[in-house]
mmCIF file of C-alpha atoms in Angstrom:
data_model
loop_
_atom_site.group_PDB
_atom_site.id
_atom_site.type_symbol
_atom_site.label_atom_id
_atom_site.label_comp_id
_atom_site.label_asym_id
_atom_site.label_seq_id
_atom_site.Cartn_x
_atom_site.Cartn_y
_atom_site.Cartn_z
ATOM 1 C CA MET C 1 0.015 -0.032 -0.054
ATOM 2 C CA THR C 2 1.543 3.294 -0.991
ATOM 3 C CA GLY C 3 -0.196 6.160 0.644
ATOM 4 C CA GLY C 4 -3.698 5.761 -0.856
ATOM 5 C CA ALA C 5 -6.391 3.098 -0.349
ATOM 6 C CA PRO C 6 -5.280 -0.483 0.036
ATOM 7 C CA GLU C 7 -5.059 -2.453 -3.234
ATOM 8 C CA PHE C 8 -7.392 -5.144 -1.851
ATOM 9 C CA SER C 9 -9.815 -3.287 0.316
ATOM 10 C CA ARG C 10 -12.804 -5.128 1.751
ATOM 11 C CA PRO C 11 -14.034 -2.879 4.734
ATOM 12 C CA VAL C 12 -16.636 -4.484 6.974
ATOM 13 C CA SER C 13 -18.613 -2.212 9.088
ATOM 14 C CA LEU C 14 -18.716 -3.055 12.745
ATOM 15 C CA THR C 15 -22.481 -2.377 12.755
ATOM 16 C CA ARG C 16 -22.893 -5.576 10.751
ATOM 17 C CA LEU C 17 -21.610 -7.639 13.657
ATOM 18 C CA GLY C 18 -24.048 -9.429 15.714
ATOM 19 C CA LYS C 19 -23.797 -12.226 18.341
ATOM 20 C CA GLU C 20 -22.903 -14.786 15.699
ATOM 21 C CA PRO C 21 -19.711 -14.662 13.621
ATOM 22 C CA LEU C 22 -19.927 -12.823 10.282
ATOM 23 C CA CYS C 23 -18.504 -14.940 7.433
ATOM 24 C CA GLN C 24 -17.204 -13.381 4.255
ATOM 25 C CA GLU C 25 -15.644 -15.000 1.231
ATOM 26 C CA ILE C 26 -13.412 -12.629 -0.776
ATOM 27 C CA ALA C 27 -11.267 -12.805 -3.852
ATOM 28 C CA ALA C 28 -8.937 -10.278 -5.581
ATOM 29 C CA ASN C 29 -9.925 -9.307 -9.054
ATOM 30 C CA ALA C 30 -7.402 -8.932 -11.904
ATOM 31 C CA GLU C 31 -6.770 -5.201 -11.199
ATOM 32 C CA GLU C 32 -6.261 -5.806 -7.471
ATOM 33 C CA ARG C 33 -3.941 -8.782 -8.138
ATOM 34 C CA VAL C 34 -1.773 -6.545 -10.427
ATOM 35 C CA ALA C 35 -1.594 -3.841 -7.802
ATOM 36 C CA LEU C 36 -0.730 -6.323 -5.017
ATOM 37 C CA ALA C 37 1.933 -8.018 -7.093
ATOM 38 C CA ARG C 38 3.538 -4.620 -7.549
ATOM 39 C CA ARG C 39 3.347 -3.910 -3.763
ATOM 40 C CA LEU C 40 4.738 -7.327 -2.885
ATOM 41 C CA ASP C 41 7.468 -7.383 -5.578
ATOM 42 C CA LEU C 42 5.905 -10.337 -7.323
ATOM 43 C CA VAL C 43 6.190 -11.035 -11.105
ATOM 44 C CA SER C 44 2.493 -11.879 -10.982
ATOM 45 C CA LEU C 45 -0.268 -12.787 -8.458
ATOM 46 C CA ASP C 46 -2.536 -15.213 -10.306
ATOM 47 C CA ARG C 47 -5.029 -15.915 -7.473
ATOM 48 C CA LEU C 48 -5.886 -14.701 -4.024
ATOM 49 C CA SER C 49 -9.086 -15.781 -2.204
ATOM 50 C CA ALA C 50 -9.935 -15.925 1.415
ATOM 51 C CA THR C 51 -12.606 -16.952 3.872
ATOM 52 C CA VAL C 52 -12.741 -14.525 6.805
ATOM 53 C CA ASP C 53 -14.849 -14.721 10.070
ATOM 54 C CA LEU C 54 -15.381 -11.817 12.338
ATOM 55 C CA ALA C 55 -16.556 -12.646 15.832
ATOM 56 C CA PRO C 56 -17.345 -10.318 18.702
ATOM 57 C CA GLN C 57 -15.786 -11.480 21.910
ATOM 58 C CA ARG C 58 -16.844 -11.137 25.581
ATOM 59 C CA ASP C 59 -14.060 -8.828 26.307
ATOM 60 C CA ARG C 60 -15.352 -6.298 23.701
ATOM 61 C CA THR C 61 -12.725 -7.235 21.135
ATOM 62 C CA ILE C 62 -13.303 -8.712 17.715
ATOM 63 C CA LEU C 63 -11.604 -11.941 16.601
ATOM 64 C CA LEU C 64 -10.736 -12.253 13.008
ATOM 65 C CA THR C 65 -10.046 -15.767 11.812
ATOM 66 C CA ALA C 66 -9.146 -16.443 8.141
ATOM 67 C CA SER C 67 -7.762 -18.902 5.685
ATOM 68 C CA PHE C 68 -6.452 -17.840 2.357
ATOM 69 C CA ALA C 69 -4.928 -19.308 -0.734
ATOM 70 C CA ALA C 70 -2.681 -17.628 -3.380
ATOM 71 C CA GLU C 71 -0.821 -18.628 -6.439
ATOM 72 C CA PHE C 72 1.995 -16.335 -7.513
ATOM 73 C CA VAL C 73 5.242 -15.991 -9.454
ATOM 74 C CA GLN C 74 8.403 -14.505 -7.881
ATOM 75 C CA SER C 75 11.867 -13.887 -9.206
ATOM 76 C CA CYS C 76 14.687 -16.344 -8.217
ATOM 77 C CA VAL C 77 17.166 -14.582 -5.955
ATOM 78 C CA VAL C 78 19.957 -16.245 -7.852
ATOM 79 C CA THR C 79 19.009 -16.169 -11.537
ATOM 80 C CA LEU C 80 16.014 -13.727 -11.625
ATOM 81 C CA ASP C 81 14.132 -16.484 -13.545
ATOM 82 C CA PRO C 82 10.500 -16.839 -12.665
ATOM 83 C CA VAL C 83 9.618 -19.138 -9.790
ATOM 84 C CA GLY C 84 5.982 -20.279 -9.379
ATOM 85 C CA GLY C 85 4.511 -20.768 -5.895
ATOM 86 C CA ALA C 86 1.262 -21.461 -4.135
ATOM 87 C CA ILE C 87 0.438 -21.161 -0.384
ATOM 88 C CA ALA C 88 -2.567 -21.796 1.756
ATOM 89 C CA GLU C 89 -2.370 -20.301 5.206
ATOM 90 C CA ASN C 90 -4.632 -19.703 8.250
ATOM 91 C CA PHE C 91 -4.264 -16.677 10.637
ATOM 92 C CA SER C 92 -6.043 -14.899 13.478
ATOM 93 C CA LEU C 93 -6.019 -11.344 14.647
ATOM 94 C CA ARG C 94 -7.785 -9.676 17.620
ATOM 95 C CA TYR C 95 -9.038 -6.140 17.121
ATOM 96 C CA GLY C 96 -9.747 -3.842 20.029
ATOM 97 C CA PRO C 97 -9.541 -0.254 21.273
ATOM 98 C CA PRO C 98 -6.137 1.383 21.036
ATOM 99 C CA GLY C 99 -4.195 0.870 24.307
ATOM 100 C CA TRP C 100 -5.855 -2.477 25.070
ATOM 101 C CA GLU C 101 -2.917 -4.424 23.806
ATOM 102 C CA SER C 102 -1.329 -4.717 27.275
ATOM 103 C CA GLU C 103 -4.581 -5.909 28.781
ATOM 104 C CA ILE C 104 -5.201 -8.502 26.033
ATOM 105 C CA ALA C 105 -1.493 -9.672 25.679
ATOM 106 C CA GLY C 106 -1.101 -13.085 27.072
ATOM 107 C CA ASP C 107 0.741 -16.085 25.895
ATOM 108 C CA GLU C 108 2.380 -16.529 22.462
ATOM 109 C CA ASP C 109 -0.575 -18.530 21.199
ATOM 110 C CA GLU C 110 -2.827 -15.526 21.380
ATOM 111 C CA PRO C 111 -3.537 -13.806 17.981
ATOM 112 C CA ALA C 112 -1.748 -10.576 17.335
ATOM 113 C CA PHE C 113 -3.526 -7.493 18.536
ATOM 114 C CA GLU C 114 -4.531 -4.717 16.003
ATOM 115 C CA PRO C 115 -5.834 -1.384 17.401
ATOM 116 C CA LEU C 116 -9.282 -0.650 16.167
ATOM 117 C CA SER C 117 -9.585 2.846 14.633
ATOM 118 C CA GLY C 118 -12.860 3.822 13.205
ATOM 119 C CA THR C 119 -15.975 1.784 12.598
ATOM 120 C CA THR C 120 -14.727 -0.680 10.069
ATOM 121 C CA ILE C 121 -12.177 -3.556 9.714
ATOM 122 C CA ASP C 122 -10.591 -3.943 6.354
ATOM 123 C CA ILE C 123 -10.510 -7.738 5.989
ATOM 124 C CA GLY C 124 -8.919 -7.570 2.547
ATOM 125 C CA GLU C 125 -5.950 -5.607 3.820
ATOM 126 C CA ALA C 126 -5.594 -8.051 6.730
ATOM 127 C CA VAL C 127 -5.232 -10.915 4.092
ATOM 128 C CA ALA C 128 -2.919 -8.911 1.959
ATOM 129 C CA GLN C 129 -0.596 -8.268 4.963
ATOM 130 C CA GLU C 130 -0.652 -11.959 6.024
ATOM 131 C CA LEU C 131 0.172 -12.884 2.391
ATOM 132 C CA ALA C 132 3.154 -10.630 2.425
ATOM 133 C CA LEU C 133 4.372 -12.419 5.625
ATOM 134 C CA ALA C 134 3.857 -15.852 4.114
ATOM 135 C CA LEU C 135 5.639 -15.405 0.904
ATOM 136 C CA PRO C 136 8.977 -17.159 0.507
ATOM 137 C CA PRO C 137 11.679 -14.610 1.396
ATOM 138 C CA PHE C 138 14.331 -16.075 -0.901
ATOM 139 C CA PRO C 139 12.644 -17.963 -3.838
ATOM 140 C CA ARG C 140 14.924 -20.111 -5.891
ATOM 141 C CA VAL C 141 14.625 -22.131 -9.040
ATOM 142 C CA PRO C 142 14.876 -25.792 -7.837
ATOM 143 C CA GLY C 143 18.474 -26.945 -7.869
ATOM 144 C CA THR C 144 19.914 -23.451 -8.206
ATOM 145 C CA SER C 145 22.641 -22.068 -5.895
ATOM 146 C CA VAL C 146 25.086 -19.276 -6.118
ATOM 147 C CA GLU C 147 27.882 -21.827 -6.471
ATOM 148 C CA THR C 148 26.199 -23.604 -9.403
ATOM 149 C CA GLU C 149 25.518 -20.296 -11.150
ATOM 150 C CA LEU C 150 29.202 -19.322 -10.836
ATOM 151 C CA GLY C 151 30.269 -22.632 -12.319
ATOM 152 C CA GLY C 152 31.949 -24.405 -9.499
ATOM 153 C CA ASP C 153 33.638 -23.599 -6.273
ATOM 154 C CA ALA C 154 33.018 -20.021 -5.472
ATOM 155 C CA GLU C 155 35.192 -20.072 -2.380
ATOM 156 C CA ALA C 156 38.280 -21.090 -4.399
ATOM 157 C CA ARG C 157 37.792 -18.144 -6.877
ATOM 158 C CA ARG C 158 36.853 -15.598 -4.245
ATOM 159 C CA GLU C 159 39.138 -12.585 -4.222
ATOM 160 C CA PRO C 160 40.751 -11.613 -0.902
ATOM 161 C CA GLY C 161 38.516 -9.373 1.210
ATOM 162 C CA PRO C 162 39.516 -6.474 3.409
ATOM 163 C CA PHE C 163 40.347 -8.872 6.225
ATOM 164 C CA ALA C 164 42.612 -11.352 4.292
ATOM 165 C CA GLY C 165 45.708 -9.772 5.810
ATOM 166 C CA LEU C 166 44.278 -9.952 9.253
ATOM 167 C CA VAL C 167 43.587 -13.700 8.878
ATOM 168 C CA ARG C 168 47.336 -14.147 8.007
ATOM 169 C CA LEU C 169 48.468 -12.213 10.961
ATOM 170 C CA VAL C 170 46.248 -14.080 13.394
ATOM 171 C CA GLY C 171 47.551 -17.267 11.897
ATOM 172 C CA ARG C 172 51.169 -16.306 12.599
ATOM 173 C CA GLY C 173 50.384 -15.267 16.153
ATOM 174 C CA ALA C 174 49.117 -18.626 16.949
ATOM 175 C CA LYS C 175 52.406 -20.352 16.267
#
């Protein structure tokens, strides 16, 4: 998201919430997928869909639980060739008034707390942020490594670095 509205915005008004969880199925359209791919530095985002539940809790917070699936193409960190990928993840977030995080914080198994500002929760943006966290950080074409791309033993051809002389001195001192 760059300054303006989120690329995959699906705001849900808190007035729609009742005693029972509110379930929404959402999917990014072609334009949203192009914008999200740009934001997430993907070659392409071919599919993004999610099922999101919003459930009011007794402590006056709102629990968001979701499952999402995505198909995408990233650039290999070694060759820059396209690398296809697919993920399916589940996540939970707890929304509440700003400042309640310390009251809600418990063990590590508790969902992350998000301060609630305004009268809506953007479930599309929540999914987009979780997608960003779930993407492989260093995608590689299978079987590719820096060594294979350099054609053999990279260590043997490595030029001395700024500490090469220091290594020799330390070696002499140990004798």
